[in-house]
PDB file of C-alpha atoms in Angstrom:
ATOM      1  CA  UNK A  23      35.172 -39.140  41.647  1.00 51.00           C
ATOM      2  CA  UNK A  24      38.579 -37.741  42.474  1.00 54.00           C
ATOM      3  CA  UNK A  25      38.326 -34.048  43.360  1.00 55.00           C
ATOM      4  CA  UNK A  26      41.178 -33.076  41.047  1.00 56.00           C
ATOM      5  CA  UNK A  27      39.518 -34.876  38.126  1.00 51.00           C
ATOM      6  CA  UNK A  28      36.199 -33.205  38.902  1.00 49.00           C
ATOM      7  CA  UNK A  29      37.888 -29.810  38.969  1.00 53.00           C
ATOM      8  CA  UNK A  30      39.494 -30.526  35.594  1.00 54.00           C
ATOM      9  CA  UNK A  31      36.153 -31.483  34.042  1.00 48.00           C
ATOM     10  CA  UNK A  32      34.507 -28.348  35.382  1.00 45.00           C
ATOM     11  CA  UNK A  33      37.342 -26.240  33.959  1.00 52.00           C
ATOM     12  CA  UNK A  34      36.942 -27.889  30.545  1.00 45.00           C
ATOM     13  CA  UNK A  35      33.184 -27.245  30.520  1.00 45.00           C
ATOM     14  CA  UNK A  36      33.713 -23.595  31.454  1.00 44.00           C
ATOM     15  CA  UNK A  37      36.282 -23.180  28.683  1.00 49.00           C
ATOM     16  CA  UNK A  38      33.962 -24.770  26.080  1.00 43.00           C
ATOM     17  CA  UNK A  39      31.079 -22.516  27.140  1.00 48.00           C
ATOM     18  CA  UNK A  40      33.317 -19.452  26.997  1.00 47.00           C
ATOM     19  CA  UNK A  41      34.499 -20.346  23.497  1.00 48.00           C
ATOM     20  CA  UNK A  42      30.899 -20.830  22.322  1.00 47.00           C
ATOM     21  CA  UNK A  43      29.791 -17.483  23.733  1.00 40.00           C
ATOM     22  CA  UNK A  44      32.791 -15.802  22.136  1.00 45.00           C
ATOM     23  CA  UNK A  45      31.948 -17.250  18.726  1.00 41.00           C
ATOM     24  CA  UNK A  46      28.350 -16.066  18.996  1.00 36.00           C
ATOM     25  CA  UNK A  47      29.483 -12.536  19.875  1.00 36.00           C
ATOM     26  CA  UNK A  48      31.929 -12.482  16.952  1.00 36.00           C
ATOM     27  CA  UNK A  49      29.276 -13.652  14.486  1.00 37.00           C
ATOM     28  CA  UNK A  50      26.797 -11.071  15.749  1.00 38.00           C
ATOM     29  CA  UNK A  51      29.354  -8.328  15.302  1.00 36.00           C
ATOM     30  CA  UNK A  52      30.202  -9.483  11.788  1.00 33.00           C
ATOM     31  CA  UNK A  53      26.568  -9.743  10.665  1.00 29.00           C
ATOM     32  CA  UNK A  54      25.415  -6.474   9.021  1.00 31.00           C
ATOM     33  CA  UNK A  55      22.303  -4.798  10.313  1.00 30.00           C
ATOM     34  CA  UNK A  56      19.565  -5.471   7.781  1.00 25.00           C
ATOM     35  CA  UNK A  57      17.124  -2.753   6.880  1.00 30.00           C
ATOM     36  CA  UNK A  58      14.201  -4.668   5.399  1.00 29.00           C
ATOM     37  CA  UNK A  59      13.206  -1.720   3.267  1.00 32.00           C
ATOM     38  CA  UNK A  60      16.556  -0.996   1.677  1.00 33.00           C
ATOM     39  CA  UNK A  61      19.145  -3.759   1.730  1.00 31.00           C
ATOM     40  CA  UNK A  62      17.188  -6.467  -0.136  1.00 36.00           C
ATOM     41  CA  UNK A  63      16.387  -4.096  -3.000  1.00 37.00           C
ATOM     42  CA  UNK A  64      20.043  -4.335  -4.047  1.00 37.00           C
ATOM     43  CA  UNK A  65      19.893  -8.085  -4.607  1.00 41.00           C
ATOM     44  CA  UNK A  66      17.949  -8.027  -7.913  1.00 41.00           C
ATOM     45  CA  UNK A  67      19.811  -4.910  -8.937  1.00 42.00           C
ATOM     46  CA  UNK A  68      23.362  -6.265  -8.929  1.00 47.00           C
ATOM     47  CA  UNK A  69      22.355  -9.429 -10.820  1.00 71.00           C
ATOM     48  CA  UNK A  70      21.532  -7.670 -14.088  1.00 79.00           C
ATOM     49  CA  UNK A  71      24.175  -5.008 -13.599  1.00 80.00           C
ATOM     50  CA  UNK A  72      26.872  -7.653 -13.192  1.00 83.00           C
ATOM     51  CA  UNK A  73      25.552  -9.595 -16.183  1.00 84.00           C
ATOM     52  CA  UNK A  74      25.733  -6.471 -18.348  1.00 84.00           C
ATOM     53  CA  UNK A  75      29.327  -5.857 -17.282  1.00 85.00           C
ATOM     54  CA  UNK A  76      30.248  -9.458 -18.072  1.00 86.00           C
ATOM     55  CA  UNK A  77      28.512  -9.305 -21.444  1.00 85.00           C
ATOM     56  CA  UNK A  78      30.109  -6.080 -22.626  1.00 83.00           C
ATOM     57  CA  UNK A  79      33.303  -5.904 -20.632  1.00 78.00           C
ATOM     58  CA  UNK A  80      35.511  -7.726 -23.130  1.00 76.00           C
ATOM     59  CA  UNK A  81      34.467  -5.669 -26.160  1.00 83.00           C
ATOM     60  CA  UNK A  82      31.422  -4.783 -28.225  1.00 88.00           C
ATOM     61  CA  UNK A  83      31.496  -7.609 -30.748  1.00 89.00           C
ATOM     62  CA  UNK A  84      28.647  -9.881 -31.895  1.00 90.00           C
ATOM     63  CA  UNK A  85      29.251 -12.294 -29.040  1.00 91.00           C
ATOM     64  CA  UNK A  86      28.937  -9.451 -26.530  1.00 91.00           C
ATOM     65  CA  UNK A  87      25.587  -8.356 -27.922  1.00 93.00           C
ATOM     66  CA  UNK A  88      24.310 -11.922 -27.818  1.00 93.00           C
ATOM     67  CA  UNK A  89      25.426 -12.161 -24.197  1.00 92.00           C
ATOM     68  CA  UNK A  90      23.626  -8.910 -23.421  1.00 92.00           C
ATOM     69  CA  UNK A  91      20.422 -10.258 -24.935  1.00 93.00           C
ATOM     70  CA  UNK A  92      20.788 -13.407 -22.835  1.00 92.00           C
ATOM     71  CA  UNK A  93      21.226 -11.254 -19.716  1.00 90.00           C
ATOM     72  CA  UNK A  94      18.037  -9.343 -20.482  1.00 91.00           C
ATOM     73  CA  UNK A  95      16.171 -12.586 -21.095  1.00 89.00           C
ATOM     74  CA  UNK A  96      17.373 -13.917 -17.739  1.00 86.00           C
ATOM     75  CA  UNK A  97      16.014 -10.744 -16.121  1.00 85.00           C
ATOM     76  CA  UNK A  98      12.577 -11.610 -17.599  1.00 84.00           C
ATOM     77  CA  UNK A  99      12.203  -8.823 -20.151  1.00 86.00           C
ATOM     78  CA  UNK A 100      10.880 -11.331 -22.657  1.00 86.00           C
ATOM     79  CA  UNK A 101      12.159 -12.336 -26.083  1.00 91.00           C
ATOM     80  CA  UNK A 102      10.771  -9.472 -28.159  1.00 91.00           C
ATOM     81  CA  UNK A 103      11.700  -6.744 -25.678  1.00 92.00           C
ATOM     82  CA  UNK A 104      15.224  -8.117 -25.176  1.00 93.00           C
ATOM     83  CA  UNK A 105      15.819  -8.284 -28.918  1.00 95.00           C
ATOM     84  CA  UNK A 106      14.412  -4.796 -29.561  1.00 95.00           C
ATOM     85  CA  UNK A 107      16.413  -3.227 -26.742  1.00 95.00           C
ATOM     86  CA  UNK A 108      19.708  -4.765 -27.858  1.00 95.00           C
ATOM     87  CA  UNK A 109      18.998  -3.633 -31.425  1.00 96.00           C
ATOM     88  CA  UNK A 110      18.382  -0.071 -30.230  1.00 96.00           C
ATOM     89  CA  UNK A 111      21.554  -0.018 -28.124  1.00 95.00           C
ATOM     90  CA  UNK A 112      23.650  -1.339 -31.004  1.00 94.00           C
ATOM     91  CA  UNK A 113      22.134   1.257 -33.340  1.00 95.00           C
ATOM     92  CA  UNK A 114      23.444   4.015 -31.070  1.00 94.00           C
ATOM     93  CA  UNK A 115      26.987   2.775 -31.914  1.00 93.00           C
ATOM     94  CA  UNK A 116      28.507   2.962 -28.417  1.00 92.00           C
ATOM     95  CA  UNK A 117      32.289   3.054 -28.362  1.00 89.00           C
ATOM     96  CA  UNK A 118      32.933   1.440 -25.002  1.00 88.00           C
ATOM     97  CA  UNK A 119      31.296  -0.239 -22.004  1.00 88.00           C
ATOM     98  CA  UNK A 120      30.303   3.023 -20.313  1.00 89.00           C
ATOM     99  CA  UNK A 121      28.615   4.441 -23.393  1.00 92.00           C
ATOM    100  CA  UNK A 122      26.878   1.103 -23.998  1.00 91.00           C
ATOM    101  CA  UNK A 123      25.553   1.091 -20.440  1.00 90.00           C
ATOM    102  CA  UNK A 124      24.307   4.657 -20.849  1.00 92.00           C
ATOM    103  CA  UNK A 125      22.587   3.727 -24.098  1.00 94.00           C
ATOM    104  CA  UNK A 126      21.019   0.688 -22.423  1.00 94.00           C
ATOM    105  CA  UNK A 127      19.767   2.821 -19.528  1.00 93.00           C
ATOM    106  CA  UNK A 128      18.275   5.389 -21.928  1.00 95.00           C
ATOM    107  CA  UNK A 129      16.563   2.654 -23.939  1.00 95.00           C
ATOM    108  CA  UNK A 130      15.064   1.010 -20.849  1.00 94.00           C
ATOM    109  CA  UNK A 131      13.823   4.367 -19.562  1.00 94.00           C
ATOM    110  CA  UNK A 132      12.238   5.090 -22.934  1.00 94.00           C
ATOM    111  CA  UNK A 133      10.395   1.748 -22.680  1.00 92.00           C
ATOM    112  CA  UNK A 134       8.851   2.839 -19.386  1.00 93.00           C
ATOM    113  CA  UNK A 135       8.214   6.494 -20.225  1.00 93.00           C
ATOM    114  CA  UNK A 136       4.914   8.200 -20.907  1.00 91.00           C
ATOM    115  CA  UNK A 137       2.637   6.123 -18.669  1.00 92.00           C
ATOM    116  CA  UNK A 138       0.257   7.520 -16.054  1.00 93.00           C
ATOM    117  CA  UNK A 139       1.344   5.956 -12.770  1.00 95.00           C
ATOM    118  CA  UNK A 140      -0.794   8.122 -10.504  1.00 94.00           C
ATOM    119  CA  UNK A 141      -3.441   6.593  -8.251  1.00 95.00           C
ATOM    120  CA  UNK A 142      -6.960   7.592  -9.281  1.00 94.00           C
ATOM    121  CA  UNK A 143      -8.873   8.629  -6.177  1.00 94.00           C
ATOM    122  CA  UNK A 144     -12.031  10.162  -7.634  1.00 89.00           C
ATOM    123  CA  UNK A 145     -15.421   9.665  -6.030  1.00 90.00           C
ATOM    124  CA  UNK A 146     -16.842   9.812  -2.531  1.00 92.00           C
ATOM    125  CA  UNK A 147     -15.492   7.412  -1.519  1.00 95.00           C
ATOM    126  CA  UNK A 148     -12.812   6.574  -4.044  1.00 96.00           C
ATOM    127  CA  UNK A 149     -12.993   2.829  -4.741  1.00 97.00           C
ATOM    128  CA  UNK A 150      -9.931   0.627  -5.198  1.00 97.00           C
ATOM    129  CA  UNK A 151     -10.489  -3.019  -6.112  1.00 97.00           C
ATOM    130  CA  UNK A 152      -7.468  -5.277  -5.511  1.00 96.00           C
ATOM    131  CA  UNK A 153      -7.214  -8.598  -7.349  1.00 93.00           C
ATOM    132  CA  UNK A 154      -4.628 -11.346  -7.765  1.00 89.00           C
ATOM    133  CA  UNK A 155      -3.957 -15.029  -7.223  1.00 85.00           C
ATOM    134  CA  UNK A 156      -3.060 -16.633  -3.918  1.00 80.00           C
ATOM    135  CA  UNK A 157       0.435 -16.092  -2.597  1.00 82.00           C
ATOM    136  CA  UNK A 158       1.214 -12.795  -4.305  1.00 86.00           C
ATOM    137  CA  UNK A 159       0.999 -10.723  -1.116  1.00 88.00           C
ATOM    138  CA  UNK A 160      -2.368  -9.181  -1.949  1.00 91.00           C
ATOM    139  CA  UNK A 161      -3.723  -8.736   1.576  1.00 92.00           C
ATOM    140  CA  UNK A 162      -0.503  -7.279   2.951  1.00 93.00           C
ATOM    141  CA  UNK A 163      -0.338  -4.974  -0.060  1.00 95.00           C
ATOM    142  CA  UNK A 164      -3.801  -3.693   0.830  1.00 96.00           C
ATOM    143  CA  UNK A 165      -2.625  -2.963   4.364  1.00 95.00           C
ATOM    144  CA  UNK A 166       0.467  -1.142   3.106  1.00 96.00           C
ATOM    145  CA  UNK A 167      -1.609   0.897   0.672  1.00 97.00           C
ATOM    146  CA  UNK A 168      -4.072   1.823   3.433  1.00 97.00           C
ATOM    147  CA  UNK A 169      -1.137   2.843   5.629  1.00 96.00           C
ATOM    148  CA  UNK A 170       0.274   5.002   2.827  1.00 96.00           C
ATOM    149  CA  UNK A 171      -3.061   6.727   2.138  1.00 96.00           C
ATOM    150  CA  UNK A 172      -3.672   7.370   5.817  1.00 95.00           C
ATOM    151  CA  UNK A 173      -0.213   8.871   6.025  1.00 94.00           C
ATOM    152  CA  UNK A 174      -1.437  11.312   3.367  1.00 94.00           C
ATOM    153  CA  UNK A 175      -4.301  12.322   5.634  1.00 95.00           C
ATOM    154  CA  UNK A 176      -7.079  10.159   4.166  1.00 96.00           C
ATOM    155  CA  UNK A 177      -9.530   7.952   6.016  1.00 96.00           C
ATOM    156  CA  UNK A 178      -9.668   4.404   4.680  1.00 97.00           C
ATOM    157  CA  UNK A 179     -12.221   1.592   4.933  1.00 97.00           C
ATOM    158  CA  UNK A 180     -11.279  -1.981   4.024  1.00 97.00           C
ATOM    159  CA  UNK A 181     -13.828  -4.459   2.674  1.00 96.00           C
ATOM    160  CA  UNK A 182     -13.080  -8.160   3.178  1.00 94.00           C
ATOM    161  CA  UNK A 183     -14.726  -9.526   0.014  1.00 93.00           C
ATOM    162  CA  UNK A 184     -12.551 -12.647   0.029  1.00 89.00           C
ATOM    163  CA  UNK A 185     -15.168 -14.909   1.577  1.00 88.00           C
ATOM    164  CA  UNK A 186     -13.819 -18.135   0.063  1.00 83.00           C
ATOM    165  CA  UNK A 187     -10.491 -18.580   1.822  1.00 83.00           C
ATOM    166  CA  UNK A 188     -10.769 -19.643   5.450  1.00 80.00           C
ATOM    167  CA  UNK A 189      -9.474 -16.933   7.741  1.00 86.00           C
ATOM    168  CA  UNK A 190      -9.122 -14.317   4.981  1.00 88.00           C
ATOM    169  CA  UNK A 191     -11.456 -11.833   6.655  1.00 89.00           C
ATOM    170  CA  UNK A 192      -9.732 -12.305  10.005  1.00 91.00           C
ATOM    171  CA  UNK A 193      -6.365 -11.695   8.364  1.00 91.00           C
ATOM    172  CA  UNK A 194      -7.621  -8.425   6.891  1.00 92.00           C
ATOM    173  CA  UNK A 195      -9.153  -7.420  10.240  1.00 93.00           C
ATOM    174  CA  UNK A 196      -5.796  -8.028  11.916  1.00 93.00           C
ATOM    175  CA  UNK A 197      -4.104  -5.773   9.379  1.00 93.00           C
ATOM    176  CA  UNK A 198      -6.900  -3.230   9.758  1.00 93.00           C
ATOM    177  CA  UNK A 199      -6.315  -3.071  13.507  1.00 94.00           C
ATOM    178  CA  UNK A 200      -2.590  -2.666  12.908  1.00 93.00           C
ATOM    179  CA  UNK A 201      -2.907   0.257  10.494  1.00 94.00           C
ATOM    180  CA  UNK A 202      -5.988   1.802  12.122  1.00 93.00           C
ATOM    181  CA  UNK A 203      -8.434   1.198   9.257  1.00 95.00           C
ATOM    182  CA  UNK A 204     -12.044   0.107   9.715  1.00 95.00           C
ATOM    183  CA  UNK A 205     -12.875  -3.289   8.154  1.00 96.00           C
ATOM    184  CA  UNK A 206     -16.275  -4.333   6.773  1.00 95.00           C
ATOM    185  CA  UNK A 207     -16.756  -8.103   6.476  1.00 92.00           C
ATOM    186  CA  UNK A 208     -19.449 -10.730   6.085  1.00 89.00           C
ATOM    187  CA  UNK A 209     -19.996 -14.422   6.724  1.00 86.00           C
ATOM    188  CA  UNK A 210     -17.298 -16.859   5.648  1.00 84.00           C
ATOM    189  CA  UNK A 211     -18.510 -18.476   2.438  1.00 83.00           C
ATOM    190  CA  UNK A 212     -21.015 -15.658   1.901  1.00 88.00           C
ATOM    191  CA  UNK A 213     -21.596 -13.469  -1.131  1.00 91.00           C
ATOM    192  CA  UNK A 214     -18.424 -11.436  -1.825  1.00 92.00           C
ATOM    193  CA  UNK A 215     -20.349  -8.934  -3.933  1.00 94.00           C
ATOM    194  CA  UNK A 216     -22.579  -8.177  -0.951  1.00 95.00           C
ATOM    195  CA  UNK A 217     -19.513  -7.426   1.172  1.00 95.00           C
ATOM    196  CA  UNK A 218     -18.160  -5.144  -1.556  1.00 95.00           C
ATOM    197  CA  UNK A 219     -21.486  -3.292  -1.679  1.00 95.00           C
ATOM    198  CA  UNK A 220     -21.641  -2.969   2.115  1.00 96.00           C
ATOM    199  CA  UNK A 221     -18.048  -1.725   2.200  1.00 95.00           C
ATOM    200  CA  UNK A 222     -18.715   1.064  -0.276  1.00 96.00           C
ATOM    201  CA  UNK A 223     -22.041   1.947   1.358  1.00 95.00           C
ATOM    202  CA  UNK A 224     -20.526   2.017   4.846  1.00 95.00           C
ATOM    203  CA  UNK A 225     -17.562   4.108   3.704  1.00 95.00           C
ATOM    204  CA  UNK A 226     -19.907   6.597   2.069  1.00 95.00           C
ATOM    205  CA  UNK A 227     -22.132   6.807   5.164  1.00 96.00           C
ATOM    206  CA  UNK A 228     -19.147   7.448   7.419  1.00 95.00           C
ATOM    207  CA  UNK A 229     -17.528   9.945   5.089  1.00 95.00           C
ATOM    208  CA  UNK A 230     -14.414   7.835   4.436  1.00 96.00           C
ATOM    209  CA  UNK A 231     -12.186   9.046   1.628  1.00 96.00           C
ATOM    210  CA  UNK A 232     -11.223   5.641   0.224  1.00 97.00           C
ATOM    211  CA  UNK A 233     -12.522   2.087   0.328  1.00 97.00           C
ATOM    212  CA  UNK A 234     -10.154  -0.725  -0.632  1.00 97.00           C
ATOM    213  CA  UNK A 235     -11.829  -4.012  -1.520  1.00 97.00           C
ATOM    214  CA  UNK A 236      -9.982  -7.281  -1.023  1.00 94.00           C
ATOM    215  CA  UNK A 237     -11.018 -10.161  -3.299  1.00 92.00           C
ATOM    216  CA  UNK A 238     -10.456 -13.902  -3.283  1.00 86.00           C
ATOM    217  CA  UNK A 239      -7.062 -15.096  -4.461  1.00 76.00           C
ATOM    218  CA  UNK A 240      -8.821 -16.915  -7.213  1.00 66.00           C
ATOM    219  CA  UNK A 241      -6.991 -18.969  -9.793  1.00 59.00           C
ATOM    220  CA  UNK A 242      -7.171 -17.129 -13.078  1.00 54.00           C
ATOM    221  CA  UNK A 243      -8.254 -20.287 -14.909  1.00 58.00           C
ATOM    222  CA  UNK A 244     -11.432 -20.798 -12.845  1.00 69.00           C
ATOM    223  CA  UNK A 245     -14.207 -19.307 -14.974  1.00 70.00           C
ATOM    224  CA  UNK A 246     -16.874 -19.311 -12.252  1.00 76.00           C
ATOM    225  CA  UNK A 247     -14.601 -17.455  -9.852  1.00 78.00           C
ATOM    226  CA  UNK A 248     -13.658 -14.936 -12.511  1.00 82.00           C
ATOM    227  CA  UNK A 249     -17.362 -14.375 -13.147  1.00 85.00           C
ATOM    228  CA  UNK A 250     -17.785 -13.721  -9.425  1.00 87.00           C
ATOM    229  CA  UNK A 251     -14.985 -11.165  -9.624  1.00 90.00           C
ATOM    230  CA  UNK A 252     -16.784  -9.399 -12.467  1.00 91.00           C
ATOM    231  CA  UNK A 253     -19.872  -9.216 -10.250  1.00 93.00           C
ATOM    232  CA  UNK A 254     -17.858  -7.741  -7.360  1.00 94.00           C
ATOM    233  CA  UNK A 255     -16.529  -5.057  -9.694  1.00 94.00           C
ATOM    234  CA  UNK A 256     -20.012  -4.259 -11.008  1.00 94.00           C
ATOM    235  CA  UNK A 257     -21.575  -4.031  -7.546  1.00 94.00           C
ATOM    236  CA  UNK A 258     -18.682  -1.907  -6.255  1.00 93.00           C
ATOM    237  CA  UNK A 259     -19.482   0.710  -8.869  1.00 92.00           C
ATOM    238  CA  UNK A 260     -18.457  -0.668 -12.238  1.00 89.00           C
ATOM    239  CA  UNK A 261     -17.156   2.186 -14.366  1.00 87.00           C
ATOM    240  CA  UNK A 262     -16.982   4.453 -11.312  1.00 89.00           C
ATOM    241  CA  UNK A 263     -14.383   2.210  -9.650  1.00 93.00           C
ATOM    242  CA  UNK A 264     -11.285   4.395  -9.715  1.00 93.00           C
ATOM    243  CA  UNK A 265      -8.637   1.690  -9.627  1.00 95.00           C
ATOM    244  CA  UNK A 266      -8.453  -2.035 -10.267  1.00 96.00           C
ATOM    245  CA  UNK A 267      -4.990  -3.049  -9.100  1.00 96.00           C
ATOM    246  CA  UNK A 268      -3.586  -6.462  -9.975  1.00 93.00           C
ATOM    247  CA  UNK A 269      -0.993  -7.732  -7.503  1.00 93.00           C
ATOM    248  CA  UNK A 270       1.775  -9.792  -9.134  1.00 89.00           C
ATOM    249  CA  UNK A 271       4.649 -11.654  -7.514  1.00 86.00           C
ATOM    250  CA  UNK A 272       7.900 -10.574  -9.201  1.00 82.00           C
ATOM    251  CA  UNK A 273       9.444 -13.975  -8.486  1.00 79.00           C
ATOM    252  CA  UNK A 274       6.871 -15.546 -10.818  1.00 75.00           C
ATOM    253  CA  UNK A 275       8.526 -13.980 -13.843  1.00 70.00           C
ATOM    254  CA  UNK A 276       6.813 -14.509 -17.190  1.00 69.00           C
ATOM    255  CA  UNK A 277       4.052 -16.562 -15.533  1.00 69.00           C
ATOM    256  CA  UNK A 278       2.606 -13.254 -14.374  1.00 71.00           C
ATOM    257  CA  UNK A 279       1.801 -12.269 -17.947  1.00 76.00           C
ATOM    258  CA  UNK A 280      -0.888 -14.944 -18.205  1.00 75.00           C
ATOM    259  CA  UNK A 281      -2.476 -13.536 -15.056  1.00 76.00           C
ATOM    260  CA  UNK A 282      -2.483 -10.007 -16.490  1.00 78.00           C
ATOM    261  CA  UNK A 283      -4.132 -11.164 -19.694  1.00 78.00           C
ATOM    262  CA  UNK A 284      -6.828 -13.279 -18.069  1.00 80.00           C
ATOM    263  CA  UNK A 285      -7.704 -10.826 -15.302  1.00 85.00           C
ATOM    264  CA  UNK A 286      -7.892  -8.001 -17.830  1.00 85.00           C
ATOM    265  CA  UNK A 287     -10.547  -9.953 -19.747  1.00 85.00           C
ATOM    266  CA  UNK A 288     -12.718  -9.956 -16.618  1.00 88.00           C
ATOM    267  CA  UNK A 289     -12.156  -6.549 -15.022  1.00 92.00           C
ATOM    268  CA  UNK A 290     -10.517  -3.369 -16.355  1.00 93.00           C
ATOM    269  CA  UNK A 291      -7.038  -3.576 -14.804  1.00 93.00           C
ATOM    270  CA  UNK A 292      -5.756  -0.032 -14.321  1.00 94.00           C
ATOM    271  CA  UNK A 293      -2.430  -0.738 -12.650  1.00 94.00           C
ATOM    272  CA  UNK A 294       0.007  -3.364 -11.428  1.00 93.00           C
ATOM    273  CA  UNK A 295       1.480  -3.755  -7.953  1.00 94.00           C
ATOM    274  CA  UNK A 296       4.663  -5.801  -8.254  1.00 90.00           C
ATOM    275  CA  UNK A 297       5.520  -7.450  -4.942  1.00 89.00           C
ATOM    276  CA  UNK A 298       8.655  -9.220  -3.710  1.00 83.00           C
ATOM    277  CA  UNK A 299      10.893  -7.214  -6.010  1.00 78.00           C
ATOM    278  CA  UNK A 300      13.479  -7.335  -3.209  1.00 70.00           C
ATOM    279  CA  UNK A 301      13.810 -11.096  -3.536  1.00 58.00           C
ATOM    280  CA  UNK A 302      14.253 -11.628  -7.269  1.00 58.00           C
ATOM    281  CA  UNK A 303      16.736 -10.923 -10.018  1.00 60.00           C
ATOM    282  CA  UNK A 304      13.875 -10.712 -12.498  1.00 68.00           C
ATOM    283  CA  UNK A 305      13.146  -6.993 -12.386  1.00 75.00           C
ATOM    284  CA  UNK A 306      12.727  -6.953 -16.159  1.00 82.00           C
ATOM    285  CA  UNK A 307       9.211  -8.333 -15.684  1.00 82.00           C
ATOM    286  CA  UNK A 308       8.170  -4.680 -15.244  1.00 87.00           C
ATOM    287  CA  UNK A 309       8.909  -4.029 -18.915  1.00 89.00           C
ATOM    288  CA  UNK A 310       7.408  -7.342 -20.025  1.00 85.00           C
ATOM    289  CA  UNK A 311       4.121  -6.617 -18.221  1.00 84.00           C
ATOM    290  CA  UNK A 312       3.831  -3.104 -19.549  1.00 88.00           C
ATOM    291  CA  UNK A 313       4.614  -4.272 -23.085  1.00 85.00           C
ATOM    292  CA  UNK A 314       2.050  -7.060 -22.956  1.00 79.00           C
ATOM    293  CA  UNK A 315      -1.014  -4.922 -22.259  1.00 77.00           C
ATOM    294  CA  UNK A 316       0.149  -1.389 -21.664  1.00 84.00           C
ATOM    295  CA  UNK A 317      -0.903  -1.614 -18.022  1.00 89.00           C
ATOM    296  CA  UNK A 318       1.413   0.552 -15.905  1.00 94.00           C
ATOM    297  CA  UNK A 319       3.225  -0.653 -12.821  1.00 94.00           C
ATOM    298  CA  UNK A 320       2.120   1.807 -10.138  1.00 96.00           C
ATOM    299  CA  UNK A 321       3.650   0.381  -6.970  1.00 95.00           C
ATOM    300  CA  UNK A 322       6.413  -2.041  -6.068  1.00 91.00           C
ATOM    301  CA  UNK A 323       6.932  -3.965  -2.845  1.00 89.00           C
ATOM    302  CA  UNK A 324      10.532  -3.832  -1.675  1.00 84.00           C
ATOM    303  CA  UNK A 325      10.286  -5.344   1.800  1.00 83.00           C
ATOM    304  CA  UNK A 326       7.998  -6.559   4.551  1.00 84.00           C
ATOM    305  CA  UNK A 327       7.488  -3.312   6.481  1.00 88.00           C
ATOM    306  CA  UNK A 328       4.395  -1.141   6.187  1.00 92.00           C
ATOM    307  CA  UNK A 329       6.445   1.579   4.501  1.00 91.00           C
ATOM    308  CA  UNK A 330       7.913  -0.828   1.939  1.00 90.00           C
ATOM    309  CA  UNK A 331       5.280  -0.204  -0.723  1.00 93.00           C
ATOM    310  CA  UNK A 332       6.624   2.571  -2.930  1.00 92.00           C
ATOM    311  CA  UNK A 333       5.455   4.417  -6.013  1.00 93.00           C
ATOM    312  CA  UNK A 334       7.193   3.058  -9.077  1.00 92.00           C
ATOM    313  CA  UNK A 335       9.652   5.547 -10.557  1.00 92.00           C
ATOM    314  CA  UNK A 336      11.101   4.381 -13.910  1.00 92.00           C
ATOM    315  CA  UNK A 337      14.341   6.378 -13.738  1.00 92.00           C
ATOM    316  CA  UNK A 338      15.166   5.209 -10.219  1.00 88.00           C
ATOM    317  CA  UNK A 339      14.262   1.655 -11.166  1.00 87.00           C
ATOM    318  CA  UNK A 340      16.463   1.544 -14.256  1.00 89.00           C
ATOM    319  CA  UNK A 341      19.390   3.184 -12.500  1.00 87.00           C
ATOM    320  CA  UNK A 342      19.133   0.590  -9.733  1.00 82.00           C
ATOM    321  CA  UNK A 343      18.667  -2.261 -12.198  1.00 81.00           C
ATOM    322  CA  UNK A 344      21.984  -1.459 -13.884  1.00 82.00           C
ATOM    323  CA  UNK A 345      24.093  -0.711 -10.794  1.00 76.00           C
TER     324      UNK A 345
END
């Protein structure tokens, strides 16, 4: 090959590479730094807030109120709650968009007011049973909760009573190593109630403050598995179990209500942990769940980090929901 042609080809290759590197650098500079615990929480927020502005921005006529009800339905508040809330806002006779938004915020906060959202940690050890179907983020929620409690100065034992799913105990042990919590487990396919009993007994013998019991991500329609869950609860202490937390995936919307109802027929659900709230526009499911059975949402997951499990605060939630 002619030397001049070779030199030209080399020059072209160098230029192409330089352009590619330059484009990569530009894109990296333009991409915002993502804070897993904060940025995604704004995604569900702006969806309803924007819908409210669209619904009411052109005036407070009948069509606007119908649009507002549609926006609340799309946010998964449910038919009855959406209708009742719009009725209450209209009854306050707001004069403009700002006063309507304030009335809506006050009405939503009133829906969520008056519920005990504290975590019951009575007993030595305090027992927390965590239930929920597969895919809701139950095991990672347990790890985050253990991390939070240990940050408050408590010692935590985890019990891997999900003996049905292959690798479930190993997954919990991995999380236990990460957060520094001891994990009690049994044989894969073994008796989950026995693991729950051993977990509580071991925690008591070692003077741990809290034991958190993982359970199989059983389908709520499987009667035999629900019966097994009832046995785990009974063996773990029955009425002395301080908390039975049901983990729900916020992206599931109204489908979560069926899970609340069926699980509550088997074990006494004391609180809801709503995960993946950072990835859905359906934040209204909080109100729908609490209306359905009066079970309070106690924690929400807003990201993937260990610190991204936060106590649910109604005022902060509503203010964010309407931004």
